[in-house]
Each structure stands twice: as C-alpha cells, then as structure tokens.
Amino acid sequence: MFEILMTLLVTRSALEIFTNVHFGPLQLNIPSLTGLAVLSLAAWLFVRRKKVAWHPIATGWVVWLVVLIPFVFLSWRSFGREGLMAAREWVRLLSIAAVFLLAYNLPSREGRRNGLRLLFFGLPIPLAAALYQLIFRKGWVVGMEYRLMGTLSHPNSLGVFLLFFIALTYWKSKISPHPLWTILIAIEMIFLVGTLNIGGFIMLAALCAWIFLREEPRGRMVVLGLFTLFALMVLINRQAPAKIKTFETAVRTNRPALVSDQTTGPITPSKIIPAVRPRPITGSLGWRFANWDNLIGLWKKKPWLGYGLHMTSLINPWKTDQKIGFAPHNDFIRYLLETGAIGLVAFCGFILFSSFQILKAARRAPPARGAPLLWILAGVFLAWQVGSLGDNLISTTVFQFYLWAALGFALREQKDGEDLHPADGSPRPVWTTVYPIDDQGVKMGGVETFIRQFVRSTPCDGEIRIIGITAKNGGLKTGVWHSISFEDKTVRFLPVLRVADPNRRTRIPLFLRFTAALLFRANLPEGEGGLWLFHRIEPVLAFGRIPGTKILFLHGDPRHLADPRCESRWRRIRRLYARLERRLIIRLDKVFVVSRPALEAMRKLHPSRSNRFAFLPTVYDSAVFRLRPDADRKALRERYDLPREGPVVLSVGRLEAGKDPHLLLDAFRSLSARHPGVRLAIVGCGGLESALKAKSEELGLAESVHWLGLRTPGEVADLMTAADALLLTSAFEAMPVAVLEALACGLPVVSPDLGELRSMVTNETAGLLTASRDPDELAAAVATVLARPRPAGGGASRVAEFAADAVFPKLVAELWERARTRADEAS
C-alpha cells in the first residue's frame, strides 16, 4: 500500500499537462485517474483491515463532505447535465480526504518518515519543466509577462506547490543541517519568483512570520536570512517589481451588472444576462475586487443555499476566451456563492476544526523548542488560508494532496510518540542500540552478549529499538523497521545491511559497511530524543544533530591499535582514527569504559572532557551462568561428545588474531606433554579456523582438540560446567565476559595478566595469571590448576557484583535520569 500511495503522490505533480487528454465514455483525464486510484486504495484499506486508524480530522472531512452532498444534487437539479460537474468535484474532495487517511494508516512509523522523504521526488519533473520555461521564455504568457508553470496547470498552482516544498525543505534542513537543503530552498525560491504569483509571495511571508514566532533566536536569524534572500531575488527579477507595484496584468474587461429581479425559476447560464456598463479595470488586484463584487451580487439572489457546488464556471457572467466563467479567486467567496451561507459556515468550521487539531498535536509533539514538522505544517495550513483570500487553493489538487499527505504522516508520527507517554505526562524512555548485531543471534561475541543483557534489563514501559544487521538467511527486509522478539521482549529492529556470515572477517570491514549503510540508506528515526546507545564510535557519524542522549560503551582500549595482532583495520591508520575520535567524542554525553587502565588512558587523551568518561564493568547473565551440582558434569560431557573421564580445557572466543589462538595451540601442545590424556574444547569460529585445524594436525593434536564452533550462551554454560579449566590466550583484553561467565560457573581461569583480570582472578580457587605469554608458562599454570581438586565455589562469589541483574538496573536508572534532565534543559 505504501509503495502504491507514494507512486501516486510523487507522479501527480507531473500529470497536469495531460489535463486536456480525455478518454472513455466518462471523458476522464489522467490526473483524475490518480484520484480514483487513491479512492480505490482507501476502499481496499477499509475492506482488508479490521481496524482503521482514525484521526479527528478525518471526522471533520466526513462531516464537511456529507454537508456538501445536497449541494451536488442542487447543481444537478438547477443545471441538468452540466451540473454533474459538482459530482466530479465532490469525488475530488473525497480523494483528498482519502490521501490523508491513507497516509495516517501506513503500517510502520518508518514508512511514514520515508513518505516525507519520497515526497521530494515530486519536485524534479515540474522544476525541470520550469527551468526550460525560464531559459527559453516559455510557459504562461500574459502580455509581456513570462510566468513559470512547470507541469502544473497555472503559475499560481506552481507557486503554492513550491511554497509547500520550501516549508518541507526548511524542516529537513533543521533535522539534517546539510548544505544541500539550503541550496534546494534557494532553488525553490528562484522558481517561486519566476511564477510571479503575488499570492505565493504573501503566503511565504505568512509562513516565515509563523516559523519566526516558533523559532529559537538562532533559528529566527536563519528565517530572516531566507526571507531577505527571497526579497533580493524578487528585486533582481526584471518583471517582478512592476507587477508588485501595480498588480498589472493583461486583463482588460468591462464590469457587467446583473439583470435584476425579474428572473424567475432555476438560474441557468442563459438567464444570467450581463447589462454592460463600460468601466475599465486595471490590475489583477482591482480585477479580483470587481469579480468578488460581481459574485457577491449574484449570491444575494440565493443567500442560504447558493447555486450548487462547483457552479461558478456556469453562473459567472465574466467569461474567459473559452467562454468559461472566471473562478472566484477566493475560496471563501466561492463557497458562499456555491453553497450559500450554510455551506460557507460548514467550510469555515472544517478549516477551524482542522487548525485546532493540528495545533493541538503540534503543541504535544517534541521537541519543545524550535520549529518541528507539525508546527511548520501548521504554518503551511495558515498560509493556505491567507492565500485562499486571493486564489483558488482548494482547487489546487497537487498542493492539497501533498499537504494532507504530509499532515497524515506527521500526525500519526506524533500520535505514536504520544503513546510513549504515560498519563502523568512524563516521557517513557526510547532506547535505541546502534550496533551490527543480527536479529537471530548468529553473530557472537562479548559485545553481543552485553547488548542482549542490556535489552533484558531495560524497563518494559518504554520502547526498545535496535539498528543492526540481518544474516543472509535472516528473512528480514533491510531498510525497513520490524517488530521482533528479542530476549523475550518486543523490539523494533531495523536491519540496514545483509551479511553472509557476520562472524567472518571480509575484505571490506563490517563496521565500514554498517556505517556507510547508516549514512546513505538507513531509515533512521529523525527528530526524536530518547537514548542512543553505541558500542563503536564510527556509527556516531550517521546521527549528526539528531536529538537525544548519546552514550558510548567502549569495550576495548584504543591503545591496542598499536598491537600488530589487533584485528581492527584502524591499526594502519591510527592517526585518522584519533582525529575521528576527537571529532565524535564531543557529540557524546557519556562514555563508559570497561577497563580502568583504558579509562585513565581515555581521560589523558581527552582532558577537556574527562568528566564524560566513567568505568562500567562487563556483565554476565547470572540466570544462565551459575554453579551446578557436580553430578551434571559427566552427563554434559556426553551431550557434547567429550570424554567422561580425564581433564578438559576449554577455550571460548573468536578465532582471530586478537585472541591469539596460535598461542592456545602452542600452550596446549606443551600441556599435552605433561598430561597425555588432556583434551581441548574450542568454542568459536573465525578467519583463522582452517589454519588452526591444519596446525593442530601438524602438532599431532588432531585427536585431542574438539572444534565445537559457535554455541548459544546456554551451551557455553554447559561446557563451562563440564570443563576443568578455561584457558585464555588473548593478545589484549579489557574485561573479558568469558572469564566472568567461567568464574560464575565455578570454572578456574588461566590467562596472561591482562586488563581487569587481576580484579577478577584474585585467589587460587579462581585460577592463575601468568606474568608472560610464554606457552610453557601457560601450560605449567594450567597443569597446576588441573592438579588441584575443582573448588566447590571457585570464583563465583567474587564476580557476583558483575551480574547483569546487579549492574544494569542502576545503569538504566542513571541513563534515563540523564536523558530526562537533558530533555528538561532543552525545553
């Protein structure tokens, strides 16, 4: 439905050039077919959906359209076959209401944001045609004036069309301050000047005044600058000053007086006979006043019900060259003439009611400062009413389609945001994690475990979002938000990238592809606050000035980039990474570092922002990793095809250079010489897996090494219960989660002295740390641990403080309090 609706909308601005191309017995034209397609789509929505989202404005549309039905019959009764034009006009108005309802009912919030973006695709064809008219002096020619009309039916239609896009582009420039948006505003204003649409100029002034009142001081300067730029454009246009000065057009006519009260029966065109009184009229504004005076004189004949909907072209004695009565050039006078005082009251009631609903929603929509989308659209709605005093804007279908579609998108977005606020008015948290984690748990690692634990600990009264990736067979469409079950919670998940195997290194790093997808293709939630949680610094690039509290969890030590075994591609361009880090750190509200040595290093690197850094321990899931009875060990060994008797050493980690798995095999070979029956169980995968398997065969360890591949957290907990020691040979670590999990299961750990390990492995029951990375020294330490009886509790009591249910509740409360404080300061 979304794709069809947006196709109809973005192509509508290019179709009015086919207005005079009719076909079929009903003499339909191509633009009218878009309205029928919209109505068909709305009918499909009502039939297929059990519950249609409804906004009070839709009720206003229904009431107004119902009020207009008698005037359709009045047109038919008074003018016969020619009066059937009223039915066509009523259907056109119904299609505008249908556009609003369809936009309000798009199934995903992100689809609605995409809709606002896609509306810009309605610009290229009209502006390309306008550029041609500007260069070759074509378009709408009146006397010596060359007025741009693009592909629309009249320069005035193009003018109001451009006004809408100036407003929409201004909104985009506020949420994404890219120079291209400012350039686009300037281009749109150039073409608006080329339309010589005085009504459009006045509407732009009204819009700028409205936004000026809503903006903060800096924004007001921007608005004044844009309006000044527009004024300069008008002054350098050689046609515009004369038009503004005299409102002069080529219209030269006489003012007719209506025949008087001797006409009886239904009014028809033949009964409206002008009694000409020569009175030359100069200037479009003077012509409008004379036309209104003429039409009000007609209205006095039928003050209550008027002459019937859309009948001005038949009853106005002032005719165009095509013998069609001039339009009223005032929507209020039009409805006064066609539907009488009753219809005018209904029309004004609809406008006032819609204005009230839009302003009410705008007041509730965040952010509290500045000019967010709904306030800008409210300004366009107000400018519409100002423009309606001198033009036929209710008849400008393209403008109406686009305005009501944008209102539908924005009002539903505001409603969804309002649903995140409880009755007391305090905001509910929106937690958005940005990291290339997949929806099915294919990608494994300490960061992935951290994210899952955090999601599990996040309060359910907010909204949880994840911007991540999907595996090749994941089944989720990229670039679209999905509602998925993640750690037994309903999570909004946006995969921006499809990856064949997220656990294997590729020529182009995953984080580079992920960040590029965020920058150029992601459907990011714009204009929203809440908390943004990053686990690498690169993705912060994609979020620019998007409001909210931004938190970075630094799971490593930047100093490790100097280590030749570091897996990061940044190792070769460390200076560039340092510059990127300095640029992005200023965008972050807090940086949590999972190693105290790394914390001190970061504070020294960024002394002016040292207060933004804090220590946060790595956590483990105490519900999964816990002590179990010794009786379970043999049964678990059988389950994973491990020997029931004899020592088993476990390794858990990626098979990449940073984990130094070659040292693991060297240490195990030395250990095998001391304990011939020992076995090594390796959990993990990576780019070195094939080379390591070949090396194990060369070392004669093929029968002693069990390659277990990727395992779920529950399976890893089983293996930690079944094993006798965990051997860690990483080149560098901060606070490895595998060590916490092992100690929680009572499994002693052997490792070189790295990062925070000394604070976890504090006694012999928890394991041993070696001073060097010598494989023989590591083997000796493992042999020492294996020679001891496995302690009943191991290091479980020491790591209890690092359990997720002990760390995350405090962290969540701190983060949300920080976000609320920032939101209060901003408002």
GROMACS .gro file of C-alpha atoms in nm, residues 144-373:
model
  230
  144MET     CA    1   0.475   4.081  -2.182
  145GLU     CA    2   0.497   3.858  -1.874
  146TYR     CA    3   0.653   3.514  -1.886
  147ARG     CA    4   0.542   3.318  -1.583
  148LEU     CA    5   0.672   2.975  -1.489
  149MET     CA    6   0.415   2.698  -1.452
  150GLY     CA    7   0.627   2.383  -1.476
  151THR     CA    8   0.398   2.088  -1.543
  152LEU     CA    9   0.112   2.232  -1.340
  153SER     CA   10  -0.198   2.392  -1.481
  154HIS     CA   11  -0.119   2.753  -1.384
  155PRO     CA   12   0.170   2.959  -1.243
  156ASN     CA   13  -0.031   3.012  -0.925
  157SER     CA   14  -0.052   2.634  -0.883
  158LEU     CA   15   0.324   2.605  -0.918
  159GLY     CA   16   0.369   2.889  -0.669
  160VAL     CA   17   0.172   2.725  -0.391
  161PHE     CA   18   0.330   2.389  -0.477
  162LEU     CA   19   0.674   2.546  -0.425
  163LEU     CA   20   0.563   2.710  -0.101
  164PHE     CA   21   0.484   2.366   0.041
  165PHE     CA   22   0.826   2.233  -0.055
  166ILE     CA   23   1.006   2.538   0.083
  167ALA     CA   24   0.842   2.456   0.416
  168LEU     CA   25   0.928   2.085   0.391
  169THR     CA   26   1.287   2.160   0.287
  170TYR     CA   27   1.327   2.400   0.578
  171TRP     CA   28   1.218   2.121   0.812
  172LYS     CA   29   1.474   1.886   0.655
  173SER     CA   30   1.745   2.148   0.696
  174LYS     CA   31   1.659   2.169   1.067
  175ILE     CA   32   1.693   1.797   1.136
  176SER     CA   33   1.980   1.737   0.893
  177PRO     CA   34   2.187   2.054   0.855
  178HIS     CA   35   2.341   1.969   0.519
  179PRO     CA   36   2.425   2.250   0.275
  180LEU     CA   37   2.225   2.076   0.000
  181TRP     CA   38   1.900   2.153   0.180
  182THR     CA   39   1.984   2.524   0.192
  183ILE     CA   40   2.072   2.515  -0.177
  184LEU     CA   41   1.739   2.345  -0.253
  185ILE     CA   42   1.550   2.617  -0.064
  186ALA     CA   43   1.726   2.881  -0.275
  187ILE     CA   44   1.635   2.696  -0.596
  188GLU     CA   45   1.272   2.667  -0.490
  189MET     CA   46   1.257   3.039  -0.412
  190ILE     CA   47   1.408   3.125  -0.751
  191PHE     CA   48   1.129   2.935  -0.924
  192LEU     CA   49   0.867   3.086  -0.691
  193VAL     CA   50   0.980   3.432  -0.801
  194GLY     CA   51   0.955   3.312  -1.162
  195THR     CA   52   0.586   3.225  -1.117
  196LEU     CA   53   0.511   3.595  -1.043
  197ASN     CA   54   0.247   3.461  -0.807
  198ILE     CA   55   0.177   3.751  -0.572
  199GLY     CA   56  -0.041   3.524  -0.360
  200GLY     CA   57   0.251   3.285  -0.324
  201PHE     CA   58   0.474   3.573  -0.213
  202ILE     CA   59   0.220   3.672   0.054
  203MET     CA   60   0.184   3.310   0.165
  204LEU     CA   61   0.562   3.280   0.202
  205ALA     CA   62   0.563   3.594   0.416
  206ALA     CA   63   0.289   3.444   0.636
  207LEU     CA   64   0.479   3.115   0.664
  208CYS     CA   65   0.806   3.289   0.755
  209ALA     CA   66   0.629   3.501   1.017
  210TRP     CA   67   0.474   3.190   1.169
  211ILE     CA   68   0.803   2.998   1.183
  212PHE     CA   69   0.980   3.310   1.316
  213LEU     CA   70   0.742   3.317   1.612
  214ARG     CA   71   0.811   2.949   1.687
  215GLU     CA   72   1.187   2.951   1.640
  216GLU     CA   73   1.464   2.992   1.890
  217PRO     CA   74   1.688   3.302   1.847
  218ARG     CA   75   1.939   3.135   1.616
  219GLY     CA   76   1.660   2.990   1.405
  220ARG     CA   77   1.497   3.330   1.377
  221MET     CA   78   1.811   3.466   1.221
  222VAL     CA   79   1.801   3.184   0.966
  223VAL     CA   80   1.437   3.262   0.881
  224LEU     CA   81   1.515   3.632   0.842
  225GLY     CA   82   1.809   3.545   0.620
  226LEU     CA   83   1.597   3.324   0.396
  227PHE     CA   84   1.325   3.586   0.363
  228THR     CA   85   1.584   3.854   0.287
  229LEU     CA   86   1.730   3.629   0.019
  230PHE     CA   87   1.384   3.588  -0.130
  231ALA     CA   88   1.327   3.964  -0.129
  232LEU     CA   89   1.656   4.014  -0.314
  233MET     CA   90   1.551   3.756  -0.572
  234VAL     CA   91   1.227   3.947  -0.628
  235LEU     CA   92   1.410   4.276  -0.671
  236ILE     CA   93   1.654   4.143  -0.930
  237ASN     CA   94   1.373   3.987  -1.134
  238ARG     CA   95   1.303   4.240  -1.408
  239GLN     CA   96   0.932   4.157  -1.425
  240ALA     CA   97   0.850   4.118  -1.057
  241PRO     CA   98   0.893   4.479  -0.931
  242ALA     CA   99   0.649   4.620  -1.184
  243LYS     CA  100   0.398   4.351  -1.103
  244ILE     CA  101   0.427   4.410  -0.731
  245LYS     CA  102   0.398   4.785  -0.780
  246THR     CA  103   0.086   4.795  -0.995
  247PHE     CA  104  -0.052   4.440  -0.989
  248GLU     CA  105  -0.079   4.498  -1.360
  249THR     CA  106  -0.191   4.215  -1.587
  250ALA     CA  107  -0.316   4.199  -1.941
  251VAL     CA  108  -0.675   4.151  -1.824
  252ARG     CA  109  -0.882   4.431  -1.969
  253THR     CA  110  -1.256   4.393  -1.946
  254ASN     CA  111  -1.580   4.567  -1.856
  255ARG     CA  112  -1.769   4.519  -1.538
  256PRO     CA  113  -2.115   4.376  -1.607
  257ALA     CA  114  -2.418   4.443  -1.398
  258LEU     CA  115  -2.656   4.158  -1.342
  259VAL     CA  116  -3.010   4.160  -1.468
  260SER     CA  117  -3.237   4.233  -1.187
  261ASP     CA  118  -3.510   4.067  -1.005
  262GLN     CA  119  -3.723   3.979  -1.299
  263THR     CA  120  -3.554   3.640  -1.340
  264THR     CA  121  -3.766   3.358  -1.201
  265GLY     CA  122  -3.722   2.986  -1.171
  266PRO     CA  123  -3.393   2.797  -1.160
  267ILE     CA  124  -3.095   3.006  -1.259
  268THR     CA  125  -2.924   2.885  -1.575
  269PRO     CA  126  -2.647   3.040  -1.779
  270SER     CA  127  -2.897   3.168  -2.030
  271LYS     CA  128  -3.078   3.364  -1.758
  272ILE     CA  129  -2.767   3.549  -1.646
  273ILE     CA  130  -2.756   3.829  -1.899
  274PRO     CA  131  -2.499   4.099  -1.838
  275ALA     CA  132  -2.607   4.458  -1.876
  276VAL     CA  133  -2.278   4.612  -1.975
  277ARG     CA  134  -2.168   4.930  -1.812
  278PRO     CA  135  -1.831   5.033  -1.951
  279ARG     CA  136  -1.586   5.052  -1.667
  280PRO     CA  137  -1.223   4.962  -1.740
  281ILE     CA  138  -1.043   4.770  -1.470
  282THR     CA  139  -0.663   4.765  -1.444
  283GLY     CA  140  -0.456   4.533  -1.230
  284SER     CA  141  -0.513   4.182  -1.104
  285LEU     CA  142  -0.597   4.301  -0.753
  286GLY     CA  143  -0.854   4.550  -0.881
  287TRP     CA  144  -0.990   4.286  -1.113
  288ARG     CA  145  -1.032   4.049  -0.815
  289PHE     CA  146  -1.223   4.311  -0.615
  290ALA     CA  147  -1.453   4.372  -0.908
  291ASN     CA  148  -1.504   3.998  -0.961
  292TRP     CA  149  -1.587   3.947  -0.593
  293ASP     CA  150  -1.832   4.235  -0.603
  294ASN     CA  151  -1.990   4.075  -0.907
  295LEU     CA  152  -2.016   3.732  -0.741
  296ILE     CA  153  -2.150   3.868  -0.412
  297GLY     CA  154  -2.419   4.041  -0.613
  298LEU     CA  155  -2.510   3.701  -0.755
  299TRP     CA  156  -2.503   3.540  -0.410
  300LYS     CA  157  -2.761   3.786  -0.277
  301LYS     CA  158  -3.012   3.620  -0.508
  302LYS     CA  159  -2.966   3.289  -0.323
  303PRO     CA  160  -2.811   3.372   0.013
  304TRP     CA  161  -2.872   3.046   0.205
  305LEU     CA  162  -2.810   2.758  -0.035
  306GLY     CA  163  -2.631   2.926  -0.325
  307TYR     CA  164  -2.632   2.783  -0.677
  308GLY     CA  165  -2.475   2.443  -0.626
  309LEU     CA  166  -2.126   2.302  -0.581
  310HIS     CA  167  -1.870   2.391  -0.849
  311MET     CA  168  -2.114   2.602  -1.049
  312THR     CA  169  -1.918   2.928  -1.059
  313SER     CA  170  -1.791   2.849  -1.408
  314LEU     CA  171  -2.154   2.838  -1.529
  315ILE     CA  172  -2.309   3.130  -1.343
  316ASN     CA  173  -2.031   3.391  -1.355
  317PRO     CA  174  -2.114   3.626  -1.645
  318TRP     CA  175  -1.747   3.720  -1.670
  319LYS     CA  176  -1.604   3.475  -1.920
  320THR     CA  177  -1.263   3.362  -2.033
  321ASP     CA  178  -1.174   3.335  -2.401
  322GLN     CA  179  -1.305   2.978  -2.382
  323LYS     CA  180  -1.646   3.110  -2.269
  324ILE     CA  181  -1.599   2.967  -1.918
  325GLY     CA  182  -1.691   3.180  -1.619
  326PHE     CA  183  -1.395   3.308  -1.421
  327ALA     CA  184  -1.321   3.135  -1.091
  328PRO     CA  185  -1.385   3.338  -0.775
  329HIS     CA  186  -1.013   3.365  -0.683
  330ASN     CA  187  -1.127   3.342  -0.322
  331ASP     CA  188  -1.225   3.009  -0.166
  332PHE     CA  189  -1.450   3.171   0.093
  333ILE     CA  190  -1.646   3.368  -0.166
  334ARG     CA  191  -1.660   3.055  -0.379
  335TYR     CA  192  -1.835   2.852  -0.110
  336LEU     CA  193  -2.054   3.149  -0.022
  337LEU     CA  194  -2.170   3.165  -0.385
  338GLU     CA  195  -2.197   2.792  -0.450
  339THR     CA  196  -2.324   2.664  -0.114
  340GLY     CA  197  -2.466   2.977   0.042
  341ALA     CA  198  -2.423   3.088   0.400
  342ILE     CA  199  -2.487   2.733   0.522
  343GLY     CA  200  -2.207   2.586   0.312
  344LEU     CA  201  -1.966   2.867   0.400
  345VAL     CA  202  -2.022   2.804   0.770
  346ALA     CA  203  -1.954   2.433   0.712
  347PHE     CA  204  -1.634   2.511   0.520
  348CYS     CA  205  -1.508   2.757   0.781
  349GLY     CA  206  -1.599   2.509   1.056
  350PHE     CA  207  -1.395   2.240   0.883
  351ILE     CA  208  -1.095   2.474   0.848
  352LEU     CA  209  -1.114   2.591   1.211
  353PHE     CA  210  -1.160   2.238   1.342
  354SER     CA  211  -0.863   2.109   1.138
  355SER     CA  212  -0.649   2.403   1.252
  356PHE     CA  213  -0.734   2.329   1.615
  357GLN     CA  214  -0.641   1.961   1.577
  358ILE     CA  215  -0.313   2.039   1.403
  359LEU     CA  216  -0.212   2.299   1.661
  360LYS     CA  217  -0.309   2.069   1.948
  361ALA     CA  218  -0.093   1.792   1.805
  362ALA     CA  219   0.191   2.036   1.738
  363ARG     CA  220   0.191   2.151   2.100
  364ARG     CA  221   0.231   1.791   2.215
  365ALA     CA  222   0.497   1.699   1.960
  366PRO     CA  223   0.862   1.709   2.068
  367PRO     CA  224   1.093   1.894   2.068
  368ALA     CA  225   0.950   2.178   2.274
  369ARG     CA  226   1.183   2.435   2.119
  370GLY     CA  227   1.234   2.531   1.758
  371ALA     CA  228   1.001   2.458   1.470
  372PRO     CA  229   0.940   2.085   1.434
  373LEU     CA  230   0.747   1.940   1.143
   0.00000   0.00000   0.00000
